[in-house]
Coordinates of C-alpha atoms in Angstrom, one line a residue:
Chain A
M1 CA 59.5 -174.2 -18.5
G2 CA 58.7 -171.6 -15.6
F3 CA 57.3 -169.3 -16.5
E4 CA 60.4 -167.2 -14.4
K5 CA 61.7 -167.2 -18.3
F6 CA 59.2 -165.2 -19.7
G7 CA 60.0 -161.5 -20.7
R8 CA 62.7 -158.7 -19.5
K9 CA 62.4 -158.7 -16.3
S10 CA 59.2 -161.8 -14.6
F11 CA 57.2 -161.3 -11.4
T12 CA 55.6 -164.4 -11.9
A13 CA 57.3 -168.0 -11.2
M14 CA 54.2 -170.2 -11.3
T15 CA 50.9 -170.6 -13.6
K16 CA 49.1 -173.1 -15.3
T17 CA 49.5 -170.6 -18.5
A18 CA 53.2 -171.0 -18.8
K19 CA 53.3 -173.4 -21.4
F20 CA 53.4 -170.2 -23.2
V21 CA 56.6 -169.3 -22.4
D22 CA 57.8 -173.3 -24.5
F23 CA 56.2 -171.7 -27.1
L24 CA 57.5 -168.8 -27.7
A25 CA 60.5 -170.8 -27.9
E26 CA 59.0 -172.4 -31.0
G27 CA 58.4 -168.7 -32.0
K28 CA 54.2 -168.7 -31.3
I29 CA 52.7 -166.6 -29.0
N30 CA 49.5 -168.0 -28.3
G31 CA 46.3 -167.0 -27.0
T32 CA 43.8 -169.6 -24.6
V33 CA 40.8 -170.5 -26.3
C34 CA 38.0 -172.0 -24.0
K35 CA 37.1 -175.9 -25.3
K36 CA 33.5 -175.0 -24.0
C37 CA 32.6 -172.5 -24.9
G38 CA 34.7 -171.0 -27.5
T39 CA 35.1 -168.0 -26.4
K40 CA 39.6 -165.6 -26.3
Y41 CA 41.9 -164.8 -24.4
F42 CA 45.3 -162.9 -25.0
P43 CA 46.6 -163.1 -22.5
P44 CA 46.0 -166.1 -22.3
R45 CA 43.9 -167.6 -19.3
A46 CA 43.7 -170.8 -17.3
D47 CA 40.2 -170.6 -16.4
C48 CA 37.0 -169.1 -18.2
A49 CA 35.4 -166.7 -17.2
A50 CA 32.7 -167.0 -19.7
C51 CA 31.1 -170.3 -18.4
F52 CA 33.8 -171.5 -15.0
S53 CA 35.6 -173.7 -18.1
K54 CA 39.1 -175.2 -17.0
E55 CA 39.5 -177.1 -20.1
M56 CA 41.6 -175.1 -22.4
D57 CA 43.2 -175.5 -25.5
W58 CA 45.9 -173.1 -27.1
F59 CA 45.8 -171.2 -30.2
E60 CA 47.9 -168.5 -32.3
M61 CA 47.5 -165.1 -32.1
P62 CA 47.1 -163.6 -36.0
K63 CA 49.8 -161.5 -37.4
K64 CA 47.8 -158.4 -38.7
G65 CA 46.9 -155.7 -36.5
T66 CA 47.4 -151.7 -36.2
L67 CA 49.2 -150.4 -32.8
E68 CA 45.9 -148.3 -31.2
T69 CA 48.7 -146.2 -29.4
F70 CA 52.5 -146.1 -28.1
T71 CA 54.5 -144.4 -25.5
T72 CA 57.6 -144.5 -25.9
A73 CA 59.2 -144.4 -21.7
M74 CA 62.5 -141.6 -21.5
Y75 CA 63.8 -143.6 -17.9
A76 CA 62.4 -147.1 -16.8
P77 CA 61.5 -148.8 -13.5
F78 CA 63.7 -150.4 -10.8
G79 CA 65.8 -154.0 -12.5
F80 CA 65.0 -151.9 -16.3
E81 CA 67.3 -149.0 -16.2
A82 CA 70.1 -150.8 -19.0
D83 CA 66.8 -150.9 -20.7
P84 CA 65.5 -146.8 -22.1
P85 CA 64.2 -145.8 -24.0
Y86 CA 62.3 -148.0 -25.3
T87 CA 58.8 -148.0 -26.8
M88 CA 55.5 -149.9 -26.1
G89 CA 52.0 -150.0 -27.2
V90 CA 49.1 -151.6 -27.9
V91 CA 48.3 -153.8 -31.0
D92 CA 44.7 -153.8 -31.9
F93 CA 44.0 -157.2 -34.2
G94 CA 39.7 -156.3 -34.2
G95 CA 37.4 -159.4 -33.1
G96 CA 38.9 -158.3 -29.5
L97 CA 42.2 -159.7 -29.9
K98 CA 44.5 -156.9 -28.5
L99 CA 48.0 -157.4 -27.5
F100 CA 50.3 -155.1 -25.1
A101 CA 54.3 -155.5 -26.2
R102 CA 57.4 -153.3 -26.6
L103 CA 58.5 -152.6 -30.0
A104 CA 61.2 -153.7 -32.2
K105 CA 64.1 -151.8 -31.7
D106 CA 64.5 -151.4 -35.1
I107 CA 61.5 -148.8 -35.8
K108 CA 62.8 -146.0 -34.6
P109 CA 60.7 -143.8 -32.6
E110 CA 60.0 -141.0 -34.5
E111 CA 58.8 -143.1 -37.3
V112 CA 56.4 -145.0 -34.6
R113 CA 52.2 -143.3 -35.8
V114 CA 49.0 -144.3 -34.3
G115 CA 47.0 -146.6 -36.9
M116 CA 50.6 -148.0 -38.7
D117 CA 50.1 -151.5 -39.6
V118 CA 52.2 -154.3 -37.4
T119 CA 53.1 -157.8 -37.0
I120 CA 54.5 -159.2 -33.6
R121 CA 57.3 -161.6 -33.6
T122 CA 58.6 -163.8 -30.6
L123 CA 61.9 -162.7 -29.3
T124 CA 65.5 -164.2 -27.0
Y125 CA 67.1 -162.1 -24.9
D126 CA 71.0 -162.2 -25.0
D127 CA 70.3 -163.6 -21.7
G128 CA 68.0 -165.8 -22.4
Q129 CA 64.8 -164.4 -21.1
L130 CA 62.0 -164.7 -24.1
S131 CA 59.3 -162.0 -25.2
F132 CA 57.6 -160.8 -28.0
E133 CA 57.2 -157.2 -28.9
I134 CA 55.7 -155.2 -32.2
T135 CA 57.6 -154.8 -35.2
R136 CA 56.7 -153.5 -38.5
A137 CA 53.9 -155.4 -40.7
Chain B
M1 CA 18.3 -137.3 -3.2
A2 CA 18.6 -139.0 0.2
K3 CA 21.1 -136.7 3.2
D4 CA 21.5 -139.7 5.0
V5 CA 24.4 -139.9 6.0
A6 CA 27.2 -137.0 6.6
V7 CA 30.7 -135.6 6.5
I8 CA 30.9 -134.2 10.1
G9 CA 34.5 -134.0 10.6
V10 CA 37.5 -132.7 7.1
G11 CA 41.7 -133.0 8.1
Q12 CA 44.9 -133.4 5.6
S13 CA 48.2 -132.8 6.9
H14 CA 51.1 -130.7 5.0
F15 CA 51.7 -132.9 2.0
V16 CA 55.4 -132.8 1.9
R17 CA 58.4 -134.6 0.2
G18 CA 59.9 -136.6 3.3
Y19 CA 57.5 -136.6 6.1
E20 CA 59.7 -136.3 9.7
G21 CA 57.8 -139.2 11.2
S22 CA 56.5 -142.8 11.5
I23 CA 53.1 -143.7 9.6
R24 CA 51.1 -143.2 12.9
E25 CA 52.2 -139.4 13.2
L26 CA 51.8 -138.8 9.7
A27 CA 48.3 -140.3 10.6
F28 CA 47.9 -138.6 14.2
E29 CA 48.5 -134.9 12.3
A30 CA 44.7 -135.9 10.1
F31 CA 43.2 -137.2 12.7
R32 CA 43.4 -134.4 14.9
E33 CA 42.7 -131.9 12.7
A34 CA 39.3 -133.6 11.6
M35 CA 38.3 -135.1 14.9
Q36 CA 38.6 -131.0 16.5
D37 CA 36.4 -130.1 13.5
A38 CA 33.9 -132.1 14.7
G39 CA 34.0 -131.8 18.1
I40 CA 33.6 -135.4 19.2
T41 CA 36.4 -137.6 21.2
Q42 CA 37.3 -141.2 20.3
K43 CA 34.7 -142.6 22.5
Q44 CA 31.3 -141.5 20.0
V45 CA 33.6 -143.2 17.0
D46 CA 31.9 -146.6 16.1
A47 CA 34.6 -147.3 13.7
S48 CA 37.4 -146.8 11.2
I49 CA 38.3 -147.6 8.8
F50 CA 42.8 -147.4 7.0
C51 CA 43.3 -146.8 3.3
S52 CA 46.8 -146.9 2.1
A53 CA 48.4 -148.8 -0.9
P54 CA 50.3 -151.3 0.9
E55 CA 53.7 -152.0 -0.8
Y56 CA 55.1 -148.9 0.5
D57 CA 55.3 -149.8 4.1
K58 CA 56.5 -152.0 5.9
Q59 CA 53.8 -152.3 9.2
R60 CA 52.1 -155.3 8.0
S61 CA 48.6 -154.8 8.3
P62 CA 48.6 -151.2 9.8
A63 CA 45.1 -151.0 10.8
G64 CA 45.6 -152.1 14.2
V65 CA 48.7 -149.8 15.0
L66 CA 46.8 -146.7 13.8
A67 CA 43.7 -147.1 15.8
E68 CA 46.2 -148.2 18.7
Y69 CA 48.0 -144.6 18.4
L70 CA 44.6 -142.9 17.6
G71 CA 43.3 -144.2 20.6
L72 CA 40.3 -145.7 18.2
I73 CA 40.4 -148.7 20.9
P74 CA 38.6 -151.5 21.2
Q75 CA 36.0 -150.3 18.4
P76 CA 36.6 -152.5 15.3
T77 CA 39.2 -151.4 12.5
F78 CA 39.7 -152.8 9.1
Y79 CA 42.5 -151.8 5.9
V80 CA 40.8 -151.2 2.3
E81 CA 42.5 -150.9 -0.4
T82 CA 42.1 -149.7 -4.3
V83 CA 45.4 -148.4 -4.6
C84 CA 45.4 -144.4 -5.2
S85 CA 41.7 -144.6 -5.0
S86 CA 41.7 -145.7 -1.5
S87 CA 40.6 -143.3 1.4
S88 CA 37.8 -142.8 -1.5
T89 CA 36.5 -146.5 -1.5
G90 CA 36.8 -146.2 2.5
V91 CA 35.1 -143.7 1.9
K92 CA 32.2 -145.3 -0.5
I93 CA 32.4 -147.9 2.5
G94 CA 32.4 -146.3 5.2
Y95 CA 28.9 -144.7 4.1
G96 CA 27.6 -148.0 3.5
L97 CA 28.1 -148.9 7.3
I98 CA 26.2 -146.2 8.6
K99 CA 23.5 -146.8 5.5
S100 CA 23.1 -150.1 6.9
G101 CA 22.2 -148.7 10.3
L102 CA 25.2 -150.9 12.1
H103 CA 27.0 -147.5 12.8
D104 CA 26.5 -143.7 13.7
I105 CA 30.5 -142.5 13.5
V106 CA 33.0 -143.6 11.5
V107 CA 36.1 -142.4 11.2
V108 CA 38.0 -143.1 7.5
L109 CA 41.5 -142.1 7.4
G110 CA 44.2 -142.9 4.3
F111 CA 47.8 -142.1 4.7
Q112 CA 51.1 -143.1 2.4
K113 CA 54.9 -142.6 3.1
M114 CA 56.2 -142.9 0.2
S115 CA 59.6 -141.2 0.7
E116 CA 61.4 -144.1 1.7
I117 CA 61.7 -145.3 -1.3
T118 CA 64.0 -143.6 -4.6
S119 CA 61.2 -142.7 -7.5
A120 CA 62.7 -145.4 -9.8
E121 CA 61.9 -147.8 -7.1
S122 CA 58.1 -146.4 -6.2
Q123 CA 57.2 -146.4 -9.9
E124 CA 58.2 -150.3 -9.9
R125 CA 55.9 -150.1 -7.2
M126 CA 53.0 -148.6 -8.5
G127 CA 53.7 -150.9 -11.2
R128 CA 52.6 -153.7 -9.0
G129 CA 49.1 -151.9 -8.8
A130 CA 48.4 -153.1 -13.3
D131 CA 49.3 -156.6 -14.4
I132 CA 52.5 -157.8 -12.7
Q133 CA 52.0 -160.5 -14.7
W134 CA 51.7 -160.2 -17.8
E135 CA 53.2 -156.0 -18.2
A136 CA 55.3 -156.0 -15.6
P137 CA 58.2 -157.9 -17.5
F138 CA 57.8 -155.2 -21.1
G139 CA 59.3 -152.5 -18.0
T140 CA 56.1 -150.7 -17.7
M141 CA 56.1 -147.7 -15.0
M142 CA 52.5 -145.7 -13.9
P143 CA 53.5 -142.7 -17.0
A144 CA 53.1 -144.8 -19.5
Y145 CA 49.9 -146.4 -18.8
Y146 CA 49.1 -143.2 -18.9
A147 CA 51.0 -141.4 -21.9
L148 CA 49.0 -145.0 -23.7
Y149 CA 45.7 -142.7 -23.3
A150 CA 47.6 -140.1 -24.2
Q151 CA 48.5 -140.9 -27.8
A152 CA 45.9 -142.4 -28.5
Y153 CA 43.8 -139.0 -27.2
M154 CA 45.6 -136.7 -28.9
A155 CA 45.5 -138.4 -31.7
K156 CA 42.3 -138.6 -31.9
N157 CA 40.9 -135.5 -30.6
G158 CA 43.2 -132.6 -31.1
L159 CA 44.9 -132.0 -27.5
T160 CA 47.8 -130.0 -28.1
H161 CA 51.1 -130.7 -26.0
D162 CA 49.5 -126.9 -24.8
D163 CA 46.4 -128.1 -23.6
L164 CA 48.5 -130.2 -20.9
M165 CA 50.3 -127.7 -20.3
N166 CA 48.1 -125.7 -19.5
V167 CA 46.6 -128.1 -17.2
R168 CA 50.0 -128.2 -15.1
V169 CA 49.7 -124.1 -15.1
K170 CA 46.1 -123.8 -13.6
A171 CA 47.3 -126.2 -11.2
A172 CA 50.3 -124.5 -10.2
T173 CA 48.3 -121.0 -10.2
Y174 CA 46.4 -122.9 -7.3
G175 CA 49.1 -124.5 -5.2
Q176 CA 50.8 -121.7 -4.7
I177 CA 48.6 -120.5 -2.3
N178 CA 47.4 -124.0 -1.1
E179 CA 49.5 -124.0 2.2
R180 CA 49.0 -127.7 2.2
A181 CA 50.2 -128.8 -0.9
V182 CA 53.6 -130.4 -1.5
Y183 CA 54.3 -127.5 -5.1
R184 CA 54.3 -124.6 -3.4
K185 CA 55.7 -123.2 -7.5
G186 CA 53.8 -121.2 -9.4
V187 CA 54.2 -123.0 -13.4
K188 CA 55.0 -120.4 -16.6
P189 CA 54.8 -121.9 -20.5
E190 CA 58.2 -120.6 -20.5
D191 CA 58.6 -124.1 -18.3
F192 CA 57.9 -126.0 -20.7
D193 CA 59.7 -125.4 -24.1
P194 CA 62.5 -127.7 -24.6
K195 CA 64.8 -125.3 -25.7
N196 CA 65.0 -123.4 -22.3
P197 CA 68.2 -124.9 -20.6
E198 CA 66.6 -124.2 -17.7
A199 CA 63.1 -125.3 -18.2
K200 CA 62.1 -128.3 -15.7
M201 CA 59.4 -129.0 -17.0
A202 CA 59.7 -130.0 -20.7
A203 CA 62.0 -133.4 -20.2
P204 CA 59.5 -136.2 -21.4
V205 CA 59.7 -139.1 -19.2
A206 CA 57.3 -141.6 -21.4
W207 CA 55.7 -139.5 -24.5
P208 CA 54.1 -137.3 -25.1
L209 CA 54.3 -137.2 -21.1
R210 CA 56.8 -135.1 -19.2
V211 CA 57.7 -134.3 -15.9
G212 CA 55.8 -131.2 -16.0
D213 CA 53.1 -133.9 -16.5
C214 CA 53.3 -135.8 -13.9
C215 CA 52.5 -135.1 -10.1
A216 CA 54.4 -135.7 -7.7
N217 CA 54.7 -138.5 -5.3
A218 CA 54.1 -137.6 -1.2
D219 CA 53.8 -138.3 2.1
G220 CA 50.5 -137.5 3.8
S221 CA 47.6 -138.7 6.0
S222 CA 43.6 -137.1 5.1
C223 CA 40.9 -138.1 8.0
I224 CA 37.2 -137.8 7.2
I225 CA 34.9 -138.4 9.3
L226 CA 31.5 -139.3 8.9
A227 CA 28.4 -139.7 10.2
S228 CA 23.9 -141.2 10.5
K229 CA 21.4 -138.1 10.3
K230 CA 21.2 -138.6 13.9
K231 CA 24.3 -138.0 15.1
V232 CA 24.1 -134.8 13.0
K233 CA 21.4 -133.6 15.1
E234 CA 22.7 -135.5 18.2
L235 CA 25.8 -133.7 17.6
G236 CA 23.9 -130.3 16.4
I237 CA 26.7 -129.9 13.5
K238 CA 26.2 -126.2 12.2
K239 CA 27.7 -127.3 8.7
P240 CA 27.4 -130.3 7.8
V241 CA 27.9 -131.8 4.4
Y242 CA 25.8 -135.0 3.2
I243 CA 26.8 -137.6 0.8
L244 CA 24.1 -137.2 -1.8
G245 CA 25.3 -140.2 -4.7
V246 CA 28.3 -142.9 -4.6
G247 CA 29.4 -144.3 -7.6
A248 CA 32.3 -147.4 -7.8
A249 CA 33.8 -149.5 -10.3
S250 CA 36.6 -151.8 -11.5
E251 CA 37.4 -152.3 -15.2
A252 CA 40.7 -155.4 -17.3
V253 CA 44.3 -154.9 -15.4
N254 CA 45.6 -155.6 -18.7
M255 CA 45.4 -152.9 -21.2
A256 CA 44.7 -155.6 -24.0
A257 CA 41.7 -156.0 -22.5
R258 CA 40.9 -151.9 -22.8
P259 CA 38.3 -150.5 -24.4
D260 CA 39.8 -147.6 -27.0
F261 CA 42.2 -145.5 -25.8
S262 CA 41.4 -142.5 -27.7
Q263 CA 37.6 -142.5 -25.0
G264 CA 39.1 -142.1 -21.9
I265 CA 39.6 -144.0 -18.7
K266 CA 35.8 -146.6 -18.5
V267 CA 35.3 -147.0 -14.5
A268 CA 35.2 -142.9 -14.3
K269 CA 32.2 -143.1 -17.1
I270 CA 30.8 -145.8 -15.1
A271 CA 31.1 -144.7 -11.4
A272 CA 29.5 -141.1 -13.0
D273 CA 26.9 -142.2 -14.1
V274 CA 26.0 -144.3 -10.6
A275 CA 27.0 -141.0 -8.0
Y276 CA 25.1 -138.7 -10.9
K277 CA 21.7 -141.4 -10.8
M278 CA 22.1 -142.1 -6.9
A279 CA 22.4 -138.2 -6.2
G280 CA 19.6 -136.9 -9.1
V281 CA 21.7 -134.2 -9.8
G282 CA 23.3 -134.0 -13.8
P283 CA 26.5 -132.7 -14.9
D284 CA 25.5 -129.2 -15.5
D285 CA 23.8 -128.9 -10.9
I286 CA 28.5 -129.4 -9.7
D287 CA 29.7 -126.0 -8.5
V288 CA 32.9 -127.2 -8.0
A289 CA 34.9 -130.1 -8.1
E290 CA 38.3 -132.1 -7.1
V291 CA 39.4 -135.0 -9.8
H292 CA 42.0 -137.2 -9.9
D293 CA 44.9 -135.2 -11.6
C294 CA 47.9 -137.3 -11.9
F295 CA 48.6 -137.0 -15.1
T296 CA 47.6 -133.9 -17.0
I297 CA 46.0 -136.1 -19.4
A298 CA 43.8 -136.9 -17.2
E299 CA 42.3 -134.1 -15.3
I300 CA 41.6 -134.2 -19.4
M301 CA 39.3 -136.5 -19.9
A302 CA 37.8 -136.4 -16.4
Y303 CA 36.1 -133.4 -17.9
E304 CA 34.6 -135.7 -19.9
A305 CA 33.8 -139.5 -17.8
L306 CA 31.9 -136.7 -15.4
G307 CA 30.0 -135.1 -18.7
F308 CA 31.3 -131.6 -17.9
A309 CA 32.8 -131.6 -21.4
P310 CA 31.3 -133.6 -24.7
V311 CA 34.2 -136.6 -25.4
G312 CA 37.7 -135.5 -27.0
E313 CA 36.4 -131.7 -25.9
G314 CA 37.7 -131.1 -22.6
K315 CA 40.7 -129.3 -24.2
Q316 CA 37.6 -126.9 -24.8
L317 CA 37.7 -126.5 -20.9
I318 CA 41.1 -125.4 -20.1
R319 CA 41.6 -123.6 -23.3
E320 CA 38.5 -121.5 -22.0
K321 CA 39.9 -121.1 -18.3
A322 CA 36.4 -122.7 -17.9
T323 CA 38.0 -124.9 -14.9
Y324 CA 39.4 -121.8 -13.1
K325 CA 38.2 -120.4 -10.0
E326 CA 36.3 -118.3 -11.4
G327 CA 35.2 -119.9 -14.6
K328 CA 32.1 -122.4 -15.3
I329 CA 32.9 -125.2 -13.4
P330 CA 35.9 -124.7 -11.2
V331 CA 38.2 -127.9 -11.4
N332 CA 40.6 -129.1 -8.9
V333 CA 41.1 -124.7 -7.3
D334 CA 43.4 -126.4 -4.9
G335 CA 46.4 -127.4 -7.1
G336 CA 45.4 -130.6 -7.4
L337 CA 47.8 -133.8 -7.3
L338 CA 50.5 -132.2 -9.2
S339 CA 50.5 -129.5 -7.3
K340 CA 49.0 -130.5 -4.1
G341 CA 51.1 -133.9 -4.2
H342 CA 49.2 -137.8 -4.4
P343 CA 50.1 -139.8 -1.1
I344 CA 48.8 -142.8 -2.9
G345 CA 46.5 -143.9 0.2
A346 CA 45.5 -140.2 1.6
T347 CA 44.6 -138.4 -2.2
G348 CA 41.0 -139.8 -1.8
G349 CA 40.6 -137.9 1.9
S350 CA 41.9 -136.0 0.7
Q351 CA 40.1 -134.1 -2.6
I352 CA 37.0 -135.3 -0.3
R353 CA 38.0 -132.4 1.9
T354 CA 38.3 -129.9 -0.7
I355 CA 34.5 -130.0 -1.5
V356 CA 34.2 -130.1 1.6
L357 CA 35.6 -126.8 3.4
Q358 CA 34.6 -125.1 -0.5
L359 CA 30.7 -126.5 0.6
R360 CA 31.3 -124.7 4.0
G361 CA 32.8 -121.6 2.6
E362 CA 35.5 -122.2 4.3
A363 CA 38.7 -123.0 1.2
G364 CA 40.3 -119.4 2.1
P365 CA 41.6 -118.0 -0.3
M366 CA 40.6 -121.0 -2.7
Q367 CA 37.0 -120.5 -2.8
V368 CA 34.2 -120.8 -5.4
K369 CA 31.2 -118.5 -5.1
N370 CA 29.0 -120.6 -2.6
P371 CA 28.8 -123.8 -4.1
K372 CA 25.5 -125.8 -3.2
I373 CA 27.2 -129.2 -4.6
G374 CA 31.0 -130.5 -4.7
L375 CA 32.1 -133.7 -7.0
V376 CA 34.9 -135.5 -6.6
H377 CA 36.6 -138.4 -8.8
N378 CA 39.2 -140.2 -7.3
I379 CA 40.9 -142.6 -9.7
G380 CA 43.2 -146.3 -8.3
G381 CA 46.1 -147.5 -10.4
V382 CA 45.3 -147.3 -15.1
G383 CA 41.4 -146.5 -14.6
L384 CA 41.9 -150.1 -12.8
Y385 CA 39.3 -148.5 -9.6
G386 CA 37.3 -145.1 -10.6
N387 CA 35.3 -143.4 -7.7
V388 CA 32.8 -140.8 -7.9
T389 CA 30.9 -139.3 -4.9
I390 CA 28.9 -136.1 -4.8
F391 CA 28.0 -134.1 -1.9
G392 CA 25.6 -131.4 -1.2
R393 CA 24.9 -129.8 1.5

């Protein structure tokens, strides 16, 4: 699958990490890990900046994390006008792994707290776009 | 501290909504003022550097076009971009060109004409200065990114919405007396009161940031003319302001690779440390500062990155009015980005102009009492790039 399928609206058509979208279709949120030095990356990378290797494996992201920070957008950039309000945040899984995404619509903005336990899951929009979101643990 | 490179001319257009002219004409406004300030002609200029964020320009490769309009051909010219910090990056590169001995006089011109696109389009384009592959698909925009910092910072450090409001109130205090600012009105606490139906500043944009926490887009240009010490003497420049320290840093674009959000913008701290070390001065030596207050939270975090307050305690400076003109460390006494406006590529040069005028004692109603050392903190993107530059008489 092409990377134009990623997210509410993709701005990137081609990347060597496009398989990420196939994993989303299987319900997996994957990062990449360097086969040579073991460095883990999320978002995924095709090249290891630590040892220059281009041989990468996929690994599934942890499920349990805490919400480090968040914001609720009351208006949106061009192309996302139908979506507000929506909340976006950063999950810290520990061990240097973090993730940025929207929060699931089933969490009310007033219930979101810095430091709350959260998990992540894949998401398919009505138009077939594939993404992932943060939700209650 | 080495005094090898000086600012000999500064200029700035009015920052406005909807400039009635082309980018060439806009650039000429700042250029004319800076050249007349320096008292030189185009023939004496060795090279020019043009700075902007290219996504707003229909003109590709603007450096050559603008160099011709300004009368700076056939001298070498080129283009520099680090989004909102483009023109302080241009000044850093100009410093290097002169310090190396390659050139003696360099013109650094920052410009931006943002008003030809809508605010929503503008947010989307500014967002392209962040991670378009992995973050823009979620509908990110600049206020939301800074709101991530604000949320974590406020939760940890006890910073309140009233503290943020007071940053805006301070900015407006000086925006009212800066005739070049886009926002000339005062701001009162009632303007932030969500119960007040007339309150224009209270509406959330990207919570916890409200309309009043965000700076305004503007069209504008700035021009800084740099010269070697030799040229300062030859030209008999009466009030040269020297560059004492230049620090710069870069950071991961994706929020997933950022360190603790409650600790502020990392590039600012790194750049400040480099600039202080090079200048041989510390935070207590700074008499007046310009910081990149694209959002109110950014000013509070800048206080801490620059060492004006310990981490988590930046709020005390605004509560005690220590950053007002009469305070211990005056910050953004020209209205800052919040009132002056933020024409991306022109902003750093405008901040530098303010500090140069302050150090010369020519800042008019905004003048701080007898400053000797000034500092400019200019951030590109969401802490993607950071420049800290220190100036002295």
